[in-house]
Amino acid sequence: MTLVYSTETGRIKPEESQPQREKGDGIVRISRQTKGRKGKGVCIVTGLDLDDAPLKLLAAELKKVCGCGGSVKDGAIEIQGDARDKIKAHLEKKNYTVKLAGG
């Protein structure tokens, strides 16, 4: 049972915790997704434990390697098109453990 009201302090609000990004297991996963994109496919790179600035720099590198556009959303890198092999090769050069996930 949770305490909702106390005569000493009044209404008690539950402590809201800030949503933390999940810490990965050290494996970078590259998946392909078309859902909600009008049939256009994107490669989503997840599992990178990087802050925003280094993540954006890595996204810029990947876009240059693949020769296509992309963005950073919710701690994941989205690269347009199906370039999973190029992304995997580039990340393995940078000493990441990479797995191709999904179909």
mmCIF file of C-alpha atoms in Angstrom:
data_model
loop_
_atom_site.group_PDB
_atom_site.id
_atom_site.type_symbol
_atom_site.label_atom_id
_atom_site.label_comp_id
_atom_site.label_asym_id
_atom_site.label_seq_id
_atom_site.Cartn_x
_atom_site.Cartn_y
_atom_site.Cartn_z
ATOM 1 C CA MET A 1 0.000 0.000 0.000
ATOM 2 C CA THR A 2 1.380 3.437 -0.933
ATOM 3 C CA LEU A 3 1.013 6.578 1.119
ATOM 4 C CA VAL A 4 -1.055 9.193 -0.744
ATOM 5 C CA TYR A 5 -1.858 11.813 1.911
ATOM 6 C CA SER A 6 -0.411 12.718 5.289
ATOM 7 C CA THR A 7 -1.864 15.197 7.779
ATOM 8 C CA GLU A 8 1.635 16.497 8.486
ATOM 9 C CA THR A 9 2.818 17.147 4.928
ATOM 10 C CA GLY A 10 -0.332 17.061 2.781
ATOM 11 C CA ARG A 11 -0.553 15.312 -0.586
ATOM 12 C CA ILE A 12 2.401 13.064 -1.264
ATOM 13 C CA LYS A 13 3.515 12.861 -4.866
ATOM 14 C CA PRO A 14 5.264 9.731 -6.054
ATOM 15 C CA GLU A 15 8.899 10.264 -6.897
ATOM 16 C CA GLU A 16 9.267 10.458 -10.656
ATOM 17 C CA SER A 17 12.506 9.092 -11.950
ATOM 18 C CA GLN A 18 14.062 10.360 -15.146
ATOM 19 C CA PRO A 19 13.983 7.734 -17.887
ATOM 20 C CA GLN A 20 17.530 6.502 -18.330
ATOM 21 C CA ARG A 21 18.814 5.140 -21.595
ATOM 22 C CA GLU A 22 19.329 1.437 -21.276
ATOM 23 C CA LYS A 23 22.936 0.473 -20.909
ATOM 24 C CA GLY A 24 23.699 -2.077 -23.557
ATOM 25 C CA ASP A 25 25.400 -5.412 -23.248
ATOM 26 C CA GLY A 26 28.342 -4.205 -25.314
ATOM 27 C CA ILE A 27 26.895 -5.477 -28.592
ATOM 28 C CA VAL A 28 25.902 -3.036 -31.331
ATOM 29 C CA ARG A 29 22.846 -4.251 -33.239
ATOM 30 C CA ILE A 30 21.975 -3.189 -36.776
ATOM 31 C CA SER A 31 18.392 -3.822 -37.820
ATOM 32 C CA ARG A 32 16.390 -2.914 -40.913
ATOM 33 C CA GLN A 33 12.976 -1.314 -40.550
ATOM 34 C CA THR A 34 10.302 -0.133 -42.991
ATOM 35 C CA LYS A 35 7.344 0.252 -40.640
ATOM 36 C CA GLY A 36 5.759 3.709 -40.765
ATOM 37 C CA ARG A 37 8.083 4.930 -43.504
ATOM 38 C CA LYS A 38 5.905 4.397 -46.594
ATOM 39 C CA GLY A 39 7.951 1.384 -47.681
ATOM 40 C CA LYS A 40 11.300 3.155 -47.473
ATOM 41 C CA GLY A 41 13.810 1.120 -45.496
ATOM 42 C CA VAL A 42 16.234 2.409 -42.887
ATOM 43 C CA CYS A 43 18.994 0.725 -40.917
ATOM 44 C CA ILE A 44 18.786 1.363 -37.189
ATOM 45 C CA VAL A 45 22.003 1.123 -35.155
ATOM 46 C CA THR A 46 21.337 0.525 -31.441
ATOM 47 C CA GLY A 47 23.436 -0.468 -28.444
ATOM 48 C CA LEU A 48 25.978 2.342 -28.650
ATOM 49 C CA ASP A 49 26.715 3.665 -25.158
ATOM 50 C CA LEU A 50 27.662 7.147 -26.334
ATOM 51 C CA ASP A 51 26.517 10.627 -25.346
ATOM 52 C CA ASP A 52 24.737 12.870 -27.839
ATOM 53 C CA ALA A 53 27.764 14.666 -29.328
ATOM 54 C CA PRO A 54 29.889 11.556 -30.071
ATOM 55 C CA LEU A 55 26.765 9.778 -31.331
ATOM 56 C CA LYS A 56 26.122 12.566 -33.855
ATOM 57 C CA LEU A 57 29.756 12.434 -35.006
ATOM 58 C CA LEU A 58 29.538 8.672 -35.508
ATOM 59 C CA ALA A 59 26.255 9.131 -37.400
ATOM 60 C CA ALA A 60 27.966 11.659 -39.696
ATOM 61 C CA GLU A 61 30.785 9.152 -40.348
ATOM 62 C CA LEU A 62 28.305 6.387 -41.160
ATOM 63 C CA LYS A 63 26.323 8.636 -43.498
ATOM 64 C CA LYS A 64 29.536 9.521 -45.330
ATOM 65 C CA VAL A 65 30.594 5.863 -45.587
ATOM 66 C CA CYS A 66 27.187 4.785 -46.911
ATOM 67 C CA GLY A 67 26.689 7.830 -49.120
ATOM 68 C CA CYS A 68 23.167 8.478 -47.875
ATOM 69 C CA GLY A 69 21.188 10.454 -45.315
ATOM 70 C CA GLY A 70 20.224 9.638 -41.773
ATOM 71 C CA SER A 71 19.562 10.997 -38.307
ATOM 72 C CA VAL A 72 19.943 10.358 -34.573
ATOM 73 C CA LYS A 73 16.733 9.615 -32.675
ATOM 74 C CA ASP A 74 16.339 8.392 -29.086
ATOM 75 C CA GLY A 75 19.949 7.252 -28.759
ATOM 76 C CA ALA A 76 19.851 5.248 -31.997
ATOM 77 C CA ILE A 77 21.303 6.086 -35.395
ATOM 78 C CA GLU A 78 19.011 5.785 -38.416
ATOM 79 C CA ILE A 79 20.667 5.442 -41.819
ATOM 80 C CA GLN A 80 18.523 5.559 -44.959
ATOM 81 C CA GLY A 81 18.537 2.554 -47.271
ATOM 82 C CA ASP A 82 19.850 -0.959 -46.705
ATOM 83 C CA ALA A 83 23.559 -0.514 -46.015
ATOM 84 C CA ARG A 84 23.943 -2.910 -43.106
ATOM 85 C CA ASP A 85 27.079 -4.540 -44.511
ATOM 86 C CA LYS A 86 28.891 -1.212 -44.939
ATOM 87 C CA ILE A 87 27.834 -0.088 -41.453
ATOM 88 C CA LYS A 88 28.951 -3.390 -39.919
ATOM 89 C CA ALA A 89 32.354 -3.231 -41.616
ATOM 90 C CA HIS A 90 32.923 0.373 -40.505
ATOM 91 C CA LEU A 91 31.936 -0.293 -36.883
ATOM 92 C CA GLU A 92 34.098 -3.425 -36.706
ATOM 93 C CA LYS A 93 37.078 -1.317 -37.801
ATOM 94 C CA LYS A 94 36.346 0.881 -34.766
ATOM 95 C CA ASN A 95 36.499 -2.214 -32.490
ATOM 96 C CA TYR A 96 32.782 -2.594 -31.809
ATOM 97 C CA THR A 97 31.110 -6.003 -31.501
ATOM 98 C CA VAL A 98 28.398 -5.920 -34.173
ATOM 99 C CA LYS A 99 25.429 -8.180 -34.867
ATOM 100 C CA LEU A 100 22.899 -7.966 -37.678
ATOM 101 C CA ALA A 101 19.466 -8.139 -36.061
ATOM 102 C CA GLY A 102 16.066 -8.720 -37.590
ATOM 103 C CA GLY A 103 15.281 -9.543 -41.204
#
